[in-house]
Amino acid sequence: MTKTMSRILVTGAAGQIGSELTLALRERYGSQAVVASDMRALTSGRLQESGPFEMLDVLDREGIEKVVDRHKIDIIYHMAAILSAVGEEKPQSAWSVNIDGLRNILEIARLRQLKQVFSPSSIAVFGPETPRACAPQETVLRPTTIYGVSKVAGELLGNYYVQRFGLDVRGLRYPGIVSSETAPGGGTTDYAVAIFYGAIEEKRYTCFVREDTTLPMMYMPDCIKATIDLMEADPARLIHHCDFNLAGMSFSAGELAGQIKEQIPEFSCTYAPDWRQEIADSWPQTIDDRAAREEWGWKPSYDLQSMVSDMLTRLRERRR
Ligand code: SER
């Protein structure tokens, strides 16, 4: 499917995934075809200079409508969300941003018959009753965080718009995402990014989950590839829509620290688990992503070793 003629809006474009996704979409479909939006001003120069930006709160339906109409948008990547850790501090905001925000986007897309909506989900849809190893595509979804609850509801709502209104909504259950451009904000998997800054800047890091905590993770280039590949996938091949399991790699905090230590021998990591440990313990360690592989050819490129080496190279370059 070609998207050359499409005009794209990205919400949450200042965020960890949104910032890199916007640049990747601009490279692929043309800078003027991709409108970045966020409720915060952009801090990245590249993002600011490479194309249009609109200040937008996803709870402001009229504001979104104006932007969609003004820019003749026909595809929305809806990346604005409140993640698991911040969500537990502000459950009411998490619900409204994640659910009312999504509903605004879906309604605008339905009424204007937009071509597509991307609505990300997360491993947070799983809970303590989900099998921890190789969590199946179809399984128990009884999360214990408000973030997880909102993501389950979001998946169901997205699938409902597909079936009831024929709107093309697609989404992935992202694992923890590791990236070097924009820091993640308020997730339980954030330690897997913060550890790199600790290692480079101070040669030490205090990790907020136990050494043996193993979670599904993914390096940003794979995350971007998965997102764009799913959106470009032949709709006739899709059995699932808003809830694809997606795996990259799985490692424990200790294994990540060990891999960093291979390249920075002075690095030392200590562990001081806090309240986020319980969230981490409620999620599976590995994910069965066969549906994604079969329906749209998903295959990750990075493993722990190649990710660590690329992260360290990029962060060191940035410090020069
Ligand atoms: N990275 C997210 C979080 O930790 C999971 O989707 O909240």
CSV table of C-alpha atoms and ligand atoms in Angstrom, one decimal:
chain,number,residue,atom,x,y,z
A,1,MET,CA,0.0,0.0,0.0
A,2,THR,CA,1.5,3.4,-0.9
A,3,LYS,CA,1.1,6.2,1.6
A,4,THR,CA,2.7,8.9,-0.7
A,5,MET,CA,-0.4,10.9,-1.0
A,6,SER,CA,-1.4,10.6,2.6
A,7,ARG,CA,-1.1,13.4,5.2
A,8,ILE,CA,-0.2,12.2,8.6
A,9,LEU,CA,-0.7,13.6,12.1
A,10,VAL,CA,1.4,12.3,15.0
A,11,THR,CA,0.2,13.0,18.5
A,12,GLY,CA,2.7,12.8,21.4
A,13,ALA,CA,5.4,13.7,18.9
A,14,ALA,CA,7.7,15.0,21.6
A,15,GLY,CA,7.7,11.7,23.4
A,16,GLN,CA,10.1,8.8,23.4
A,17,ILE,CA,8.6,6.9,20.4
A,18,GLY,CA,6.8,9.9,18.8
A,19,SER,CA,9.9,11.9,18.3
A,20,GLU,CA,11.8,9.2,16.3
A,21,LEU,CA,8.6,8.0,14.6
A,22,THR,CA,7.9,11.5,13.3
A,23,LEU,CA,11.4,11.8,11.8
A,24,ALA,CA,11.1,8.3,10.2
A,25,LEU,CA,7.7,9.1,8.7
A,26,ARG,CA,9.0,12.4,7.3
A,27,GLU,CA,11.9,10.6,5.7
A,28,ARG,CA,9.6,8.0,4.2
A,29,TYR,CA,6.6,10.1,3.1
A,30,GLY,CA,8.0,13.6,2.9
A,31,SER,CA,8.6,16.2,5.6
A,32,GLN,CA,5.6,18.4,4.8
A,33,ALA,CA,3.3,15.3,4.8
A,34,VAL,CA,3.8,14.7,8.5
A,35,VAL,CA,2.5,17.1,11.1
A,36,ALA,CA,4.0,16.6,14.6
A,37,SER,CA,1.8,17.5,17.5
A,38,ASP,CA,2.2,17.5,21.3
A,39,MET,CA,1.0,19.4,24.3
A,40,ARG,CA,4.6,20.4,25.1
A,41,ALA,CA,6.8,22.5,22.8
A,42,LEU,CA,9.4,20.4,20.9
A,43,THR,CA,12.9,20.4,22.3
A,44,SER,CA,14.6,18.5,19.5
A,45,GLY,CA,16.0,20.9,16.9
A,46,ARG,CA,15.7,18.2,14.2
A,47,LEU,CA,12.1,17.6,14.9
A,48,GLN,CA,11.3,21.3,15.0
A,49,GLU,CA,13.1,22.1,11.7
A,50,SER,CA,12.1,19.1,9.7
A,51,GLY,CA,8.3,19.9,9.3
A,52,PRO,CA,5.1,21.3,10.6
A,53,PHE,CA,4.3,21.3,14.3
A,54,GLU,CA,1.0,22.0,16.2
A,55,MET,CA,0.5,22.4,19.9
A,56,LEU,CA,-2.3,19.9,20.7
A,57,ASP,CA,-3.9,18.4,23.8
A,58,VAL,CA,-5.6,15.1,22.9
A,59,LEU,CA,-8.4,16.0,25.3
A,60,ASP,CA,-9.2,19.1,23.2
A,61,ARG,CA,-11.5,17.5,20.6
A,62,GLU,CA,-12.1,20.8,18.8
A,63,GLY,CA,-8.4,21.6,18.7
A,64,ILE,CA,-7.7,18.2,17.1
A,65,GLU,CA,-10.5,18.7,14.6
A,66,LYS,CA,-9.1,22.0,13.5
A,67,VAL,CA,-5.6,20.6,13.0
A,68,VAL,CA,-7.0,17.6,11.1
A,69,ASP,CA,-9.1,19.8,8.8
A,70,ARG,CA,-6.4,22.5,8.3
A,71,HIS,CA,-3.7,20.0,7.3
A,72,LYS,CA,-6.1,17.7,5.5
A,73,ILE,CA,-5.0,14.8,7.6
A,74,ASP,CA,-6.0,11.3,6.6
A,75,ILE,CA,-3.8,9.1,8.9
A,76,ILE,CA,-3.2,9.5,12.6
A,77,TYR,CA,-0.4,7.9,14.7
A,78,HIS,CA,-1.8,8.5,18.2
A,79,MET,CA,1.3,8.2,20.4
A,80,ALA,CA,0.1,10.5,23.3
A,81,ALA,CA,-0.3,8.5,26.5
A,82,ILE,CA,0.5,8.4,30.2
A,83,LEU,CA,2.6,5.3,31.0
A,84,SER,CA,2.5,2.8,33.8
A,85,ALA,CA,4.5,4.4,36.6
A,86,VAL,CA,3.1,8.0,36.2
A,87,GLY,CA,-0.3,6.4,35.7
A,88,GLU,CA,-0.2,4.9,39.2
A,89,GLU,CA,0.6,8.4,40.6
A,90,LYS,CA,-2.2,10.0,38.6
A,91,PRO,CA,-4.8,7.3,37.8
A,92,GLN,CA,-7.6,9.8,36.8
A,93,SER,CA,-5.4,11.6,34.3
A,94,ALA,CA,-4.1,8.3,32.9
A,95,TRP,CA,-7.7,7.2,32.3
A,96,SER,CA,-8.7,10.4,30.6
A,97,VAL,CA,-5.6,10.9,28.5
A,98,ASN,CA,-5.5,7.2,27.4
A,99,ILE,CA,-9.2,6.6,27.0
A,100,ASP,CA,-10.9,10.0,26.3
A,101,GLY,CA,-7.9,11.0,24.2
A,102,LEU,CA,-8.2,7.8,22.1
A,103,ARG,CA,-11.9,8.2,21.8
A,104,ASN,CA,-11.5,11.7,20.5
A,105,ILE,CA,-9.1,10.4,17.8
A,106,LEU,CA,-11.3,7.5,16.8
A,107,GLU,CA,-14.4,9.6,16.6
A,108,ILE,CA,-12.7,12.3,14.5
A,109,ALA,CA,-11.3,9.5,12.3
A,110,ARG,CA,-14.8,7.9,12.0
A,111,LEU,CA,-16.7,11.0,11.2
A,112,ARG,CA,-14.1,12.2,8.6
A,113,GLN,CA,-13.6,8.8,7.2
A,114,LEU,CA,-9.8,9.0,7.7
A,115,LYS,CA,-7.8,6.2,6.0
A,116,GLN,CA,-6.0,4.9,9.2
A,117,VAL,CA,-5.3,5.2,12.9
A,118,PHE,CA,-2.4,3.7,14.7
A,119,SER,CA,-3.2,3.2,18.4
A,120,PRO,CA,-0.3,1.7,20.4
A,121,SER,CA,-0.9,-0.9,23.1
A,122,SER,CA,1.6,-2.4,25.5
A,123,ILE,CA,2.8,-5.5,27.4
A,124,ALA,CA,1.0,-3.8,30.3
A,125,VAL,CA,-2.3,-5.3,29.0
A,126,PHE,CA,-1.0,-8.5,30.7
A,127,GLY,CA,-1.3,-9.2,34.4
A,128,PRO,CA,-0.2,-11.7,37.0
A,129,GLU,CA,-2.6,-14.4,35.7
A,130,THR,CA,-1.1,-14.3,32.2
A,131,PRO,CA,1.6,-17.0,31.5
A,132,ARG,CA,4.9,-15.4,32.2
A,133,ALA,CA,6.8,-17.3,29.6
A,134,CYS,CA,5.9,-16.8,26.0
A,135,ALA,CA,2.6,-14.9,26.7
A,136,PRO,CA,0.2,-16.0,24.0
A,137,GLN,CA,-1.6,-13.7,21.6
A,138,GLU,CA,-4.9,-14.8,23.0
A,139,THR,CA,-4.7,-14.9,26.8
A,140,VAL,CA,-5.9,-13.6,30.1
A,141,LEU,CA,-5.9,-9.8,30.1
A,142,ARG,CA,-6.3,-8.8,33.7
A,143,PRO,CA,-3.8,-6.0,34.3
A,144,THR,CA,-3.2,-4.5,37.7
A,145,THR,CA,-2.2,-1.0,36.6
A,146,ILE,CA,-4.5,1.8,35.4
A,147,TYR,CA,-2.2,2.0,32.3
A,148,GLY,CA,-2.8,-1.6,31.6
A,149,VAL,CA,-6.5,-1.3,32.2
A,150,SER,CA,-6.7,1.7,29.8
A,151,LYS,CA,-4.6,-0.2,27.2
A,152,VAL,CA,-7.0,-3.3,27.3
A,153,ALA,CA,-10.0,-0.9,26.9
A,154,GLY,CA,-8.1,0.9,24.1
A,155,GLU,CA,-7.5,-2.4,22.2
A,156,LEU,CA,-11.1,-3.4,22.5
A,157,LEU,CA,-12.3,0.1,21.5
A,158,GLY,CA,-10.0,0.1,18.5
A,159,ASN,CA,-11.2,-3.4,17.4
A,160,TYR,CA,-14.8,-2.2,17.9
A,161,TYR,CA,-14.3,0.7,15.5
A,162,VAL,CA,-12.8,-1.8,13.0
A,163,GLN,CA,-15.7,-4.1,13.2
A,164,ARG,CA,-18.6,-1.7,13.7
A,165,PHE,CA,-17.5,1.2,11.5
A,166,GLY,CA,-15.0,-0.2,9.1
A,167,LEU,CA,-12.3,2.2,10.4
A,168,ASP,CA,-8.8,0.9,9.7
A,169,VAL,CA,-7.3,1.0,13.2
A,170,ARG,CA,-4.1,-0.9,13.9
A,171,GLY,CA,-2.0,-1.4,17.0
A,172,LEU,CA,0.9,-3.2,18.7
A,173,ARG,CA,1.6,-4.3,22.2
A,174,TYR,CA,5.0,-2.6,22.5
A,175,PRO,CA,7.5,-4.1,24.9
A,176,GLY,CA,9.8,-1.7,26.9
A,177,ILE,CA,11.5,0.5,24.3
A,178,VAL,CA,15.2,1.3,24.6
A,179,SER,CA,16.3,4.5,22.7
A,180,SER,CA,19.0,7.1,22.6
A,181,GLU,CA,17.2,10.2,21.3
A,182,THR,CA,14.4,11.1,23.7
A,183,ALA,CA,14.2,9.7,27.2
A,184,PRO,CA,11.1,7.7,28.1
A,185,GLY,CA,8.7,9.3,30.5
A,186,GLY,CA,7.2,7.6,33.4
A,187,GLY,CA,7.3,3.9,32.4
A,188,THR,CA,8.3,0.9,34.5
A,189,THR,CA,10.8,-0.2,31.8
A,190,ASP,CA,12.6,3.2,31.9
A,191,TYR,CA,15.5,1.7,33.9
A,192,ALA,CA,16.6,0.0,30.6
A,193,VAL,CA,17.3,3.4,29.2
A,194,ALA,CA,18.5,5.3,32.3
A,195,ILE,CA,21.2,2.6,32.9
A,196,PHE,CA,23.0,3.7,29.8
A,197,TYR,CA,23.2,7.3,30.9
A,198,GLY,CA,24.4,6.2,34.4
A,199,ALA,CA,27.0,4.0,32.8
A,200,ILE,CA,28.3,6.7,30.5
A,201,GLU,CA,28.1,9.7,32.8
A,202,GLU,CA,28.9,8.3,36.2
A,203,LYS,CA,30.0,4.7,35.6
A,204,ARG,CA,27.3,3.5,38.0
A,205,TYR,CA,23.6,3.1,38.2
A,206,THR,CA,21.1,2.2,40.9
A,207,CYS,CA,18.4,0.2,39.3
A,208,PHE,CA,14.8,0.3,40.6
A,209,VAL,CA,14.0,-3.3,39.9
A,210,ARG,CA,15.8,-6.5,41.1
A,211,GLU,CA,18.7,-7.9,39.2
A,212,ASP,CA,16.7,-10.9,38.1
A,213,THR,CA,13.8,-8.9,36.7
A,214,THR,CA,13.3,-10.0,33.1
A,215,LEU,CA,11.0,-8.2,30.8
A,216,PRO,CA,10.3,-8.0,27.0
A,217,MET,CA,12.3,-5.1,25.4
A,218,MET,CA,12.9,-3.7,22.0
A,219,TYR,CA,15.4,-1.3,20.4
A,220,MET,CA,13.9,1.8,18.8
A,221,PRO,CA,14.8,1.0,15.2
A,222,ASP,CA,12.9,-2.2,15.5
A,223,CYS,CA,10.0,-0.4,17.2
A,224,ILE,CA,9.8,2.1,14.3
A,225,LYS,CA,10.1,-0.7,11.7
A,226,ALA,CA,7.3,-2.7,13.4
A,227,THR,CA,5.0,0.4,13.5
A,228,ILE,CA,5.5,1.4,9.9
A,229,ASP,CA,5.4,-2.3,8.6
A,230,LEU,CA,2.1,-2.9,10.4
A,231,MET,CA,0.6,0.3,9.0
A,232,GLU,CA,1.7,-0.6,5.5
A,233,ALA,CA,0.6,-4.3,5.8
A,234,ASP,CA,-1.9,-5.6,3.3
A,235,PRO,CA,-5.3,-5.3,5.2
A,236,ALA,CA,-6.5,-8.5,3.6
A,237,ARG,CA,-3.9,-10.5,5.5
A,238,LEU,CA,-4.7,-9.1,8.9
A,239,ILE,CA,-6.8,-11.2,11.3
A,240,HIS,CA,-5.8,-9.1,14.3
A,241,HIS,CA,-6.0,-5.3,14.3
A,242,CYS,CA,-5.2,-3.4,17.5
A,243,ASP,CA,-3.6,-6.0,19.7
A,244,PHE,CA,-0.6,-7.6,18.1
A,245,ASN,CA,1.9,-9.2,20.5
A,246,LEU,CA,5.3,-8.0,19.5
A,247,ALA,CA,8.7,-9.3,20.7
A,248,GLY,CA,12.2,-8.1,20.2
A,249,MET,CA,14.4,-9.5,23.0
A,250,SER,CA,14.0,-10.3,26.7
A,251,PHE,CA,16.7,-9.8,29.3
A,252,SER,CA,17.1,-9.3,33.0
A,253,ALA,CA,18.3,-6.1,34.5
A,254,GLY,CA,21.5,-8.0,35.5
A,255,GLU,CA,22.1,-9.3,32.0
A,256,LEU,CA,21.7,-5.7,30.6
A,257,ALA,CA,24.2,-4.4,33.2
A,258,GLY,CA,26.6,-7.3,32.4
A,259,GLN,CA,26.5,-6.5,28.7
A,260,ILE,CA,27.2,-2.8,29.4
A,261,LYS,CA,30.1,-3.8,31.6
A,262,GLU,CA,31.7,-5.8,28.7
A,263,GLN,CA,32.2,-2.4,27.1
A,264,ILE,CA,32.6,-0.2,30.2
A,265,PRO,CA,34.5,-2.4,32.6
A,266,GLU,CA,34.4,0.2,35.4
A,267,PHE,CA,30.6,0.2,35.4
A,268,SER,CA,28.9,-1.0,38.5
A,269,CYS,CA,25.2,-1.5,38.9
A,270,THR,CA,23.4,-1.8,42.3
A,271,TYR,CA,19.8,-2.7,42.8
A,272,ALA,CA,17.2,-0.9,45.0
A,273,PRO,CA,13.8,-2.2,44.0
A,274,ASP,CA,11.0,0.3,44.7
A,275,TRP,CA,7.2,0.2,44.1
A,276,ARG,CA,7.7,-0.3,40.4
A,277,GLN,CA,9.0,-3.8,41.1
A,278,GLU,CA,5.4,-5.0,41.6
A,279,ILE,CA,4.4,-3.6,38.2
A,280,ALA,CA,7.4,-5.3,36.5
A,281,ASP,CA,6.5,-8.6,38.3
A,282,SER,CA,3.0,-8.4,36.9
A,283,TRP,CA,4.2,-8.5,33.3
A,284,PRO,CA,5.3,-11.6,31.3
A,285,GLN,CA,9.0,-12.2,30.7
A,286,THR,CA,8.7,-13.3,27.1
A,287,ILE,CA,6.1,-12.9,24.3
A,288,ASP,CA,4.8,-15.1,21.6
A,289,ASP,CA,4.6,-12.9,18.5
A,290,ARG,CA,3.7,-15.5,15.9
A,291,ALA,CA,0.6,-13.7,14.8
A,292,ALA,CA,2.7,-10.6,13.9
A,293,ARG,CA,5.2,-12.8,12.1
A,294,GLU,CA,2.5,-14.6,10.1
A,295,GLU,CA,0.1,-11.8,9.3
A,296,TRP,CA,2.6,-9.1,8.3
A,297,GLY,CA,6.0,-10.6,8.3
A,298,TRP,CA,7.4,-9.2,11.6
A,299,LYS,CA,11.1,-10.0,12.3
A,300,PRO,CA,13.3,-8.0,14.7
A,301,SER,CA,16.9,-7.1,13.8
A,302,TYR,CA,18.5,-6.3,17.2
A,303,ASP,CA,19.5,-8.5,20.1
A,304,LEU,CA,20.9,-7.4,23.4
A,305,GLN,CA,24.5,-7.3,22.3
A,306,SER,CA,23.9,-5.3,19.1
A,307,MET,CA,21.5,-2.9,20.9
A,308,VAL,CA,24.0,-2.2,23.7
A,309,SER,CA,26.8,-1.6,21.4
A,310,ASP,CA,24.7,0.8,19.2
A,311,MET,CA,23.3,2.6,22.2
A,312,LEU,CA,26.8,3.2,23.7
A,313,THR,CA,28.2,4.4,20.3
A,314,ARG,CA,25.3,6.9,19.9
A,315,LEU,CA,25.4,8.3,23.4
A,316,ARG,CA,29.1,8.7,23.3
A,317,GLU,CA,28.9,10.5,20.0
A,318,ARG,CA,26.3,12.8,21.4
A,319,ARG,CA,28.6,13.7,24.3
A,320,ARG,CA,31.5,14.8,22.1
B,1,SER,N1,7.3,1.0,28.7
B,1,SER,C1,5.9,0.9,29.2
B,1,SER,C2,5.9,1.2,30.7
B,1,SER,O1,6.9,0.8,31.3
B,1,SER,C3,5.3,-0.4,28.9
B,1,SER,O2,4.5,-0.2,27.8
B,1,SER,O3,5.0,1.7,31.2
